[in-house]
PDB file of C-alpha atoms in Angstrom:
ATOM      1  CA  GLN A   1      -0.276   0.012  -0.471  1.00  0.00           C
ATOM      2  CA  LEU A   2       2.906   2.212   0.691  1.00  0.00           C
ATOM      3  CA  ALA A   3       4.701   2.286  -2.449  1.00  0.00           C
ATOM      4  CA  GLY A   4       1.621   2.555  -4.081  1.00  0.00           C
ATOM      5  CA  SER A   5       0.523   6.295  -2.342  1.00  0.00           C
ATOM      6  CA  SER A   6       2.417   9.111  -4.597  1.00  0.00           C
ATOM      7  CA  SER A   7       1.963  11.233  -1.459  1.00  0.00           C
ATOM      8  CA  LEU A   8       4.075   9.000   0.557  1.00  0.00           C
ATOM      9  CA  ILE A   9       7.482   8.454  -2.077  1.00  0.00           C
ATOM     10  CA  ILE A  10       9.941  12.122  -1.262  1.00  0.00           C
ATOM     11  CA  THR A  11      10.598  12.783  -5.980  1.00  0.00           C
ATOM     12  CA  SER A  12      13.348  15.820  -5.016  1.00  0.00           C
ATOM     13  CA  ASP A  13      15.612  16.276  -2.879  1.00  0.00           C
ATOM     14  CA  THR A  14      14.518  17.619   0.174  1.00  0.00           C
ATOM     15  CA  THR A  15      14.850  19.266   3.708  1.00  0.00           C
ATOM     16  CA  PHE A  16      12.768  18.373   6.886  1.00  0.00           C
ATOM     17  CA  TYR A  17      14.247  20.698   9.777  1.00  0.00           C
ATOM     18  CA  VAL A  18      13.766  20.082  13.693  1.00  0.00           C
ATOM     19  CA  ALA A  19      15.212  22.428  15.772  1.00  0.00           C
ATOM     20  CA  THR A  20      15.035  22.681  20.266  1.00  0.00           C
ATOM     21  CA  ASN A  21      11.771  25.412  19.647  1.00  0.00           C
ATOM     22  CA  GLY A  22       9.651  22.802  17.733  1.00  0.00           C
ATOM     23  CA  ASN A  23       6.710  20.208  17.865  1.00  0.00           C
ATOM     24  CA  ASP A  24       6.063  17.007  17.395  1.00  0.00           C
ATOM     25  CA  SER A  25       2.452  17.596  18.219  1.00  0.00           C
ATOM     26  CA  THR A  26       2.041  20.202  15.543  1.00  0.00           C
ATOM     27  CA  GLY A  27       5.178  20.546  13.759  1.00  0.00           C
ATOM     28  CA  ASN A  28       5.703  18.901   9.810  1.00  0.00           C
ATOM     29  CA  GLY A  29       8.973  19.488   9.059  1.00  0.00           C
ATOM     30  CA  SER A  30       9.444  22.094   7.879  1.00  0.00           C
ATOM     31  CA  SER A  31      11.500  25.305   7.876  1.00  0.00           C
ATOM     32  CA  GLY A  32       8.319  27.679  10.145  1.00  0.00           C
ATOM     33  CA  SER A  33       7.244  24.779  12.026  1.00  0.00           C
ATOM     34  CA  PRO A  34      10.063  22.283  12.700  1.00  0.00           C
ATOM     35  CA  TRP A  35      10.129  19.071  15.095  1.00  0.00           C
ATOM     36  CA  ALA A  36      11.624  19.415  18.150  1.00  0.00           C
ATOM     37  CA  THR A  37      13.222  15.342  18.273  1.00  0.00           C
ATOM     38  CA  PRO A  38      15.763  14.192  15.481  1.00  0.00           C
ATOM     39  CA  THR A  39      13.060  11.118  16.687  1.00  0.00           C
ATOM     40  CA  LYS A  40      10.063  12.244  15.183  1.00  0.00           C
ATOM     41  CA  ALA A  41      11.748  12.938  12.180  1.00  0.00           C
ATOM     42  CA  ALA A  42      13.034   9.381  10.970  1.00  0.00           C
ATOM     43  CA  GLN A  43       9.421   7.961  12.697  1.00  0.00           C
ATOM     44  CA  TYR A  44       7.849  10.500   9.982  1.00  0.00           C
ATOM     45  CA  LEU A  45      10.767   9.224   7.461  1.00  0.00           C
ATOM     46  CA  SER A  46      10.343   5.978   8.071  1.00  0.00           C
ATOM     47  CA  GLN A  47       6.711   6.045   6.842  1.00  0.00           C
ATOM     48  CA  ARG A  48       7.795   7.270   2.943  1.00  0.00           C
ATOM     49  CA  ARG A  49      10.199   6.164   0.206  1.00  0.00           C
ATOM     50  CA  ILE A  50      12.541   7.831  -1.819  1.00  0.00           C
ATOM     51  CA  LYS A  51      12.932   7.377  -5.227  1.00  0.00           C
ATOM     52  CA  GLY A  52      15.992   6.592  -6.931  1.00  0.00           C
ATOM     53  CA  GLY A  53      18.861   9.477  -6.213  1.00  0.00           C
ATOM     54  CA  VAL A  54      17.098  11.523  -4.265  1.00  0.00           C
ATOM     55  CA  ILE A  55      18.767  13.515  -0.869  1.00  0.00           C
ATOM     56  CA  VAL A  56      17.487  13.863   1.845  1.00  0.00           C
ATOM     57  CA  THR A  57      18.382  16.682   4.542  1.00  0.00           C
ATOM     58  CA  VAL A  58      17.432  16.925   8.474  1.00  0.00           C
ATOM     59  CA  SER A  59      18.614  19.536   9.673  1.00  0.00           C
ATOM     60  CA  ILE A  60      19.447  18.979  13.574  1.00  0.00           C
ATOM     61  CA  GLY A  61      18.855  23.016  15.092  1.00  0.00           C
ATOM     62  CA  ALA A  62      21.553  24.268  17.615  1.00  0.00           C
ATOM     63  CA  GLY A  63      20.849  22.987  20.938  1.00  0.00           C
ATOM     64  CA  ASP A  64      21.006  20.092  23.324  1.00  0.00           C
ATOM     65  CA  TYR A  65      18.633  16.769  22.191  1.00  0.00           C
ATOM     66  CA  THR A  66      18.675  14.731  24.963  1.00  0.00           C
ATOM     67  CA  PHE A  67      17.748  10.671  24.875  1.00  0.00           C
ATOM     68  CA  SER A  68      17.201   7.838  27.399  1.00  0.00           C
ATOM     69  CA  SER A  69      16.827   5.566  24.661  1.00  0.00           C
ATOM     70  CA  THR A  70      18.371   4.351  22.003  1.00  0.00           C
ATOM     71  CA  LEU A  71      18.308   6.123  19.008  1.00  0.00           C
ATOM     72  CA  ILE A  72      17.649   3.340  15.967  1.00  0.00           C
ATOM     73  CA  ILE A  73      17.542   5.314  12.477  1.00  0.00           C
ATOM     74  CA  GLU A  74      15.784   2.204  10.420  1.00  0.00           C
ATOM     75  CA  HIS A  75      14.659   2.892   6.601  1.00  0.00           C
ATOM     76  CA  PRO A  76      15.068   0.917   3.640  1.00  0.00           C
ATOM     77  CA  GLN A  77      16.703   4.098   1.437  1.00  0.00           C
ATOM     78  CA  SER A  78      18.651   5.238   4.124  1.00  0.00           C
ATOM     79  CA  SER A  79      21.842   5.390   2.603  1.00  0.00           C
ATOM     80  CA  GLN A  80      19.653   8.677   0.941  1.00  0.00           C
ATOM     81  CA  ILE A  81      19.520   9.930   3.996  1.00  0.00           C
ATOM     82  CA  LYS A  82      21.970  12.621   6.508  1.00  0.00           C
ATOM     83  CA  TYR A  83      21.047  13.991   9.487  1.00  0.00           C
ATOM     84  CA  VAL A  84      23.471  17.172   9.725  1.00  0.00           C
ATOM     85  CA  GLY A  85      23.755  19.690  12.440  1.00  0.00           C
ATOM     86  CA  ALA A  86      24.122  23.823  12.904  1.00  0.00           C
ATOM     87  CA  THR A  87      27.483  25.297  11.601  1.00  0.00           C
ATOM     88  CA  PRO A  88      30.496  24.745  14.667  1.00  0.00           C
ATOM     89  CA  ALA A  89      31.666  27.339  15.955  1.00  0.00           C
ATOM     90  CA  GLY A  90      34.497  28.591  15.956  1.00  0.00           C
ATOM     91  CA  ASN A  91      38.064  26.623  15.720  1.00  0.00           C
ATOM     92  CA  LYS A  92      37.988  22.644  15.896  1.00  0.00           C
ATOM     93  CA  PRO A  93      39.628  21.450  18.472  1.00  0.00           C
ATOM     94  CA  PHE A  94      41.198  18.091  17.983  1.00  0.00           C
ATOM     95  CA  GLY A  95      44.711  16.689  18.123  1.00  0.00           C
ATOM     96  CA  ASN A  96      46.582  17.971  21.267  1.00  0.00           C
ATOM     97  CA  ALA A  97      44.068  20.605  21.591  1.00  0.00           C
ATOM     98  CA  LEU A  98      41.919  17.252  23.648  1.00  0.00           C
ATOM     99  CA  LYS A  99      44.295  16.872  25.993  1.00  0.00           C
ATOM    100  CA  GLY A 100      42.385  16.418  29.312  1.00  0.00           C
ATOM    101  CA  THR A 101      44.165  19.793  30.819  1.00  0.00           C
ATOM    102  CA  ALA A 102      45.123  23.603  30.096  1.00  0.00           C
ATOM    103  CA  ASN A 103      48.595  22.713  31.146  1.00  0.00           C
ATOM    104  CA  PRO A 104      51.429  22.040  29.291  1.00  0.00           C
ATOM    105  CA  THR A 105      51.611  18.531  30.202  1.00  0.00           C
ATOM    106  CA  PRO A 106      48.259  16.467  29.081  1.00  0.00           C
ATOM    107  CA  ILE A 107      45.817  14.266  31.070  1.00  0.00           C
ATOM    108  CA  ARG A 108      46.075  10.455  30.453  1.00  0.00           C
ATOM    109  CA  GLY A 109      43.642   8.526  31.182  1.00  0.00           C
ATOM    110  CA  ASN A 110      39.969   9.351  31.921  1.00  0.00           C
ATOM    111  CA  THR A 111      40.044  11.410  34.457  1.00  0.00           C
ATOM    112  CA  SER A 112      36.549  13.797  35.443  1.00  0.00           C
ATOM    113  CA  SER A 113      39.910  16.768  35.442  1.00  0.00           C
ATOM    114  CA  SER A 114      40.038  15.767  31.733  1.00  0.00           C
ATOM    115  CA  LYS A 115      36.069  14.794  30.738  1.00  0.00           C
ATOM    116  CA  THR A 116      35.369  17.751  32.279  1.00  0.00           C
ATOM    117  CA  TYR A 117      37.817  20.672  30.249  1.00  0.00           C
ATOM    118  CA  ASN A 118      37.167  18.122  27.212  1.00  0.00           C
ATOM    119  CA  ASN A 119      33.873  18.327  27.363  1.00  0.00           C
ATOM    120  CA  ASN A 120      33.879  22.223  27.410  1.00  0.00           C
ATOM    121  CA  LEU A 121      36.111  21.968  24.076  1.00  0.00           C
ATOM    122  CA  LEU A 122      33.466  20.147  22.231  1.00  0.00           C
ATOM    123  CA  THR A 123      30.252  21.720  23.634  1.00  0.00           C
ATOM    124  CA  SER A 124      31.765  25.802  22.891  1.00  0.00           C
ATOM    125  CA  TYR A 125      32.639  24.132  19.081  1.00  0.00           C
ATOM    126  CA  TYR A 126      29.784  21.681  18.228  1.00  0.00           C
ATOM    127  CA  THR A 127      26.136  23.836  18.363  1.00  0.00           C
ATOM    128  CA  THR A 128      24.616  20.478  17.457  1.00  0.00           C
ATOM    129  CA  ARG A 129      24.791  18.128  20.529  1.00  0.00           C
ATOM    130  CA  PHE A 130      23.409  14.834  21.075  1.00  0.00           C
ATOM    131  CA  LEU A 131      22.971  14.318  25.002  1.00  0.00           C
ATOM    132  CA  PHE A 132      22.709  10.249  25.825  1.00  0.00           C
ATOM    133  CA  ASN A 133      21.357   9.460  29.388  1.00  0.00           C
ATOM    134  CA  ASN A 134      22.523   5.066  30.290  1.00  0.00           C
ATOM    135  CA  CYS A 135      21.880   4.267  26.454  1.00  0.00           C
ATOM    136  CA  ILE A 136      23.890   3.711  23.895  1.00  0.00           C
ATOM    137  CA  GLY A 137      23.789   6.295  21.206  1.00  0.00           C
ATOM    138  CA  PHE A 138      23.095   4.924  17.861  1.00  0.00           C
ATOM    139  CA  LEU A 139      22.557   1.041  16.812  1.00  0.00           C
ATOM    140  CA  VAL A 140      22.125   0.634  13.200  1.00  0.00           C
ATOM    141  CA  GLY A 141      21.392  -2.567  11.973  1.00  0.00           C
ATOM    142  CA  GLY A 142      21.900  -4.850   9.185  1.00  0.00           C
ATOM    143  CA  GLY A 143      21.296  -2.852   5.929  1.00  0.00           C
ATOM    144  CA  ASN A 144      21.130   0.354   7.260  1.00  0.00           C
ATOM    145  CA  ASN A 145      23.242   2.980   7.265  1.00  0.00           C
ATOM    146  CA  VAL A 146      22.958   5.891   9.108  1.00  0.00           C
ATOM    147  CA  ASN A 147      25.110   9.341   7.888  1.00  0.00           C
ATOM    148  CA  LEU A 148      25.797  12.115  10.237  1.00  0.00           C
ATOM    149  CA  GLN A 149      27.191  15.330   9.789  1.00  0.00           C
ATOM    150  CA  ASN A 150      28.386  18.580  12.749  1.00  0.00           C
ATOM    151  CA  ILE A 151      26.880  16.662  15.318  1.00  0.00           C
ATOM    152  CA  LEU A 152      28.675  15.901  19.314  1.00  0.00           C
ATOM    153  CA  ILE A 153      27.177  12.391  20.821  1.00  0.00           C
ATOM    154  CA  ARG A 154      27.467  12.679  24.155  1.00  0.00           C
ATOM    155  CA  GLY A 155      26.919  10.098  26.983  1.00  0.00           C
ATOM    156  CA  ASN A 156      26.560  10.544  30.415  1.00  0.00           C
ATOM    157  CA  ASN A 157      29.225   7.846  31.439  1.00  0.00           C
ATOM    158  CA  GLY A 158      26.717   5.677  31.960  1.00  0.00           C
ATOM    159  CA  THR A 159      25.526   2.516  32.494  1.00  0.00           C
ATOM    160  CA  LEU A 160      23.001  -0.429  30.963  1.00  0.00           C
ATOM    161  CA  GLY A 161      19.897  -1.631  32.293  1.00  0.00           C
ATOM    162  CA  ASP A 162      21.935  -5.417  32.652  1.00  0.00           C
ATOM    163  CA  GLY A 163      24.768  -3.349  34.630  1.00  0.00           C
ATOM    164  CA  THR A 164      27.503  -2.880  31.089  1.00  0.00           C
ATOM    165  CA  SER A 165      29.060  -0.527  29.937  1.00  0.00           C
ATOM    166  CA  ALA A 166      26.913   2.271  27.548  1.00  0.00           C
ATOM    167  CA  ARG A 167      28.327   2.527  24.121  1.00  0.00           C
ATOM    168  CA  GLY A 168      28.352   5.598  21.340  1.00  0.00           C
ATOM    169  CA  ILE A 169      27.566   3.653  18.552  1.00  0.00           C
ATOM    170  CA  ILE A 170      27.110   0.239  17.622  1.00  0.00           C
ATOM    171  CA  VAL A 171      27.284  -1.029  14.336  1.00  0.00           C
ATOM    172  CA  GLU A 172      26.080  -4.446  13.460  1.00  0.00           C
ATOM    173  CA  SER A 173      26.151  -6.765  10.520  1.00  0.00           C
ATOM    174  CA  GLY A 174      22.725  -8.295   9.429  1.00  0.00           C
ATOM    175  CA  ARG A 175      21.055 -11.246   9.556  1.00  0.00           C
ATOM    176  CA  ALA A 176      22.092 -14.251   8.059  1.00  0.00           C
ATOM    177  CA  GLY A 177      23.694 -13.555   4.364  1.00  0.00           C
ATOM    178  CA  GLY A 178      22.277  -9.800   4.808  1.00  0.00           C
ATOM    179  CA  LEU A 179      24.249  -6.654   4.931  1.00  0.00           C
ATOM    180  CA  GLY A 180      26.122  -5.343   7.703  1.00  0.00           C
ATOM    181  CA  GLY A 181      25.224  -1.894   9.008  1.00  0.00           C
ATOM    182  CA  ALA A 182      27.656   1.377   7.914  1.00  0.00           C
ATOM    183  CA  ILE A 183      27.889   4.115   9.955  1.00  0.00           C
ATOM    184  CA  ASP A 184      28.971   7.507   7.896  1.00  0.00           C
ATOM    185  CA  LEU A 185      30.472  10.742  10.259  1.00  0.00           C
ATOM    186  CA  ARG A 186      31.764  13.586   8.680  1.00  0.00           C
ATOM    187  CA  ASN A 187      32.773  16.532  11.512  1.00  0.00           C
ATOM    188  CA  CYS A 188      31.698  14.528  14.759  1.00  0.00           C
ATOM    189  CA  ALA A 189      32.905  13.569  18.254  1.00  0.00           C
ATOM    190  CA  ILE A 190      31.816  10.781  19.900  1.00  0.00           C
ATOM    191  CA  HIS A 191      31.906  11.938  24.073  1.00  0.00           C
ATOM    192  CA  ASN A 192      32.525  10.193  27.839  1.00  0.00           C
ATOM    193  CA  PHE A 193      30.275   7.338  27.258  1.00  0.00           C
ATOM    194  CA  LYS A 194      31.694   4.221  30.084  1.00  0.00           C
ATOM    195  CA  GLY A 195      32.404   1.614  26.913  1.00  0.00           C
ATOM    196  CA  ALA A 196      33.875   2.326  23.795  1.00  0.00           C
ATOM    197  CA  GLY A 197      33.233   5.131  21.452  1.00  0.00           C
ATOM    198  CA  ILE A 198      32.063   2.836  18.291  1.00  0.00           C
ATOM    199  CA  ALA A 199      31.371  -0.333  18.334  1.00  0.00           C
ATOM    200  CA  LEU A 200      32.160  -2.474  14.912  1.00  0.00           C
ATOM    201  CA  VAL A 201      30.208  -6.059  15.000  1.00  0.00           C
ATOM    202  CA  PHE A 202      31.003  -8.669  12.744  1.00  0.00           C
ATOM    203  CA  GLY A 203      30.161  -7.058   9.462  1.00  0.00           C
ATOM    204  CA  GLY A 204      29.444  -3.029  10.602  1.00  0.00           C
ATOM    205  CA  ASN A 205      31.810  -0.834   9.536  1.00  0.00           C
ATOM    206  CA  ALA A 206      32.366   2.628   9.470  1.00  0.00           C
ATOM    207  CA  LYS A 207      33.300   5.795   7.108  1.00  0.00           C
ATOM    208  CA  PHE A 208      35.405   8.380   9.468  1.00  0.00           C
ATOM    209  CA  ASN A 209      35.751  11.790   7.763  1.00  0.00           C
ATOM    210  CA  ASP A 210      36.813  14.100  10.484  1.00  0.00           C
ATOM    211  CA  LEU A 211      36.072  12.181  13.663  1.00  0.00           C
ATOM    212  CA  THR A 212      37.181  12.685  16.743  1.00  0.00           C
ATOM    213  CA  ILE A 213      36.139  10.324  19.710  1.00  0.00           C
ATOM    214  CA  THR A 214      37.343  11.153  23.397  1.00  0.00           C
ATOM    215  CA  ASN A 215      37.149  10.526  27.749  1.00  0.00           C
ATOM    216  CA  CYS A 216      35.159   6.493  26.557  1.00  0.00           C
ATOM    217  CA  GLY A 217      36.282   3.150  28.193  1.00  0.00           C
ATOM    218  CA  GLY A 218      37.959   3.000  24.095  1.00  0.00           C
ATOM    219  CA  GLY A 219      38.444   4.587  20.905  1.00  0.00           C
ATOM    220  CA  VAL A 220      36.366   1.951  18.632  1.00  0.00           C
ATOM    221  CA  SER A 221      36.161  -2.297  18.614  1.00  0.00           C
ATOM    222  CA  ASN A 222      36.300  -3.715  15.766  1.00  0.00           C
ATOM    223  CA  ASN A 223      35.621  -7.082  16.394  1.00  0.00           C
ATOM    224  CA  SER A 224      35.386  -8.654  13.056  1.00  0.00           C
ATOM    225  CA  GLY A 225      33.943  -5.548  11.609  1.00  0.00           C
ATOM    226  CA  VAL A 226      35.383  -4.122   7.985  1.00  0.00           C
ATOM    227  CA  VAL A 227      39.668  -3.324   8.393  1.00  0.00           C
ATOM    228  CA  PHE A 228      40.386   0.402   8.464  1.00  0.00           C
ATOM    229  CA  GLY A 229      41.899   2.332   4.842  1.00  0.00           C
ATOM    230  CA  ASP A 230      44.287   4.346   4.624  1.00  0.00           C
ATOM    231  CA  ALA A 231      42.831   8.142   5.147  1.00  0.00           C
ATOM    232  CA  SER A 232      45.493   9.399   3.289  1.00  0.00           C
ATOM    233  CA  SER A 233      43.839   8.263   0.549  1.00  0.00           C
ATOM    234  CA  LEU A 234      40.842  10.948   1.019  1.00  0.00           C
ATOM    235  CA  GLY A 235      43.530  13.383   1.422  1.00  0.00           C
ATOM    236  CA  LEU A 236      42.457  13.834   5.094  1.00  0.00           C
ATOM    237  CA  SER A 237      45.239  15.697   7.288  1.00  0.00           C
ATOM    238  CA  VAL A 238      44.100  15.343  10.749  1.00  0.00           C
ATOM    239  CA  PRO A 239      41.141  11.941  10.043  1.00  0.00           C
ATOM    240  CA  LEU A 240      40.513  10.426  13.658  1.00  0.00           C
ATOM    241  CA  THR A 241      41.606  11.238  17.451  1.00  0.00           C
ATOM    242  CA  VAL A 242      41.078   9.182  19.929  1.00  0.00           C
ATOM    243  CA  SER A 243      42.124  10.671  23.902  1.00  0.00           C
ATOM    244  CA  ASN A 244      42.243  10.261  27.371  1.00  0.00           C
TER     245      ASN A 244
END
């Protein structure tokens, strides 16, 4: 039924809008009447199909978006959807700037002081911030692609209900014989998760373009995921920072 309704097919490049002053009940996703949460945008798009070659952008305004449960984005044409945060402010902190202290000597390890210092730098730069409390940030299942840009993904160093450490992003394989999930991160940062910043599990794969991971229980856990290629082939001078 869905494919037969022209109103449920997006046939040209389209931008939908999310803002902290939006409304999930009365908003329609337009710039003048945005939704309040990325979850609402994902739910709306899950009921629509996207014509081949068409790109859908979810423009997420500046501010904090708080989650108490994992954000799961699923769509048959998910590779054609981009979630883009607001333009960052100032110069991006990376590499040695994220050493956990203003002093010349870096703080080695995941301490309260380094968390606070790095958090202040990252929240000053990223104007769109996803805050996850006691939950995994993103779970990307088989056959799905999640494309994120200009977003800080921040945890609260919390644990799940079963006591295991919350991770920033988990990218999993598909069902038997299926394609693994994929994540494409462009100018994003992952901060303060008790578990790994990113976990690639049994076929999950990731593309990083200027990614920062700070103060997590680990950087990238590659458990039978796709092996990373040579970032220099992309012309990237600082594609990946893992700190504290």
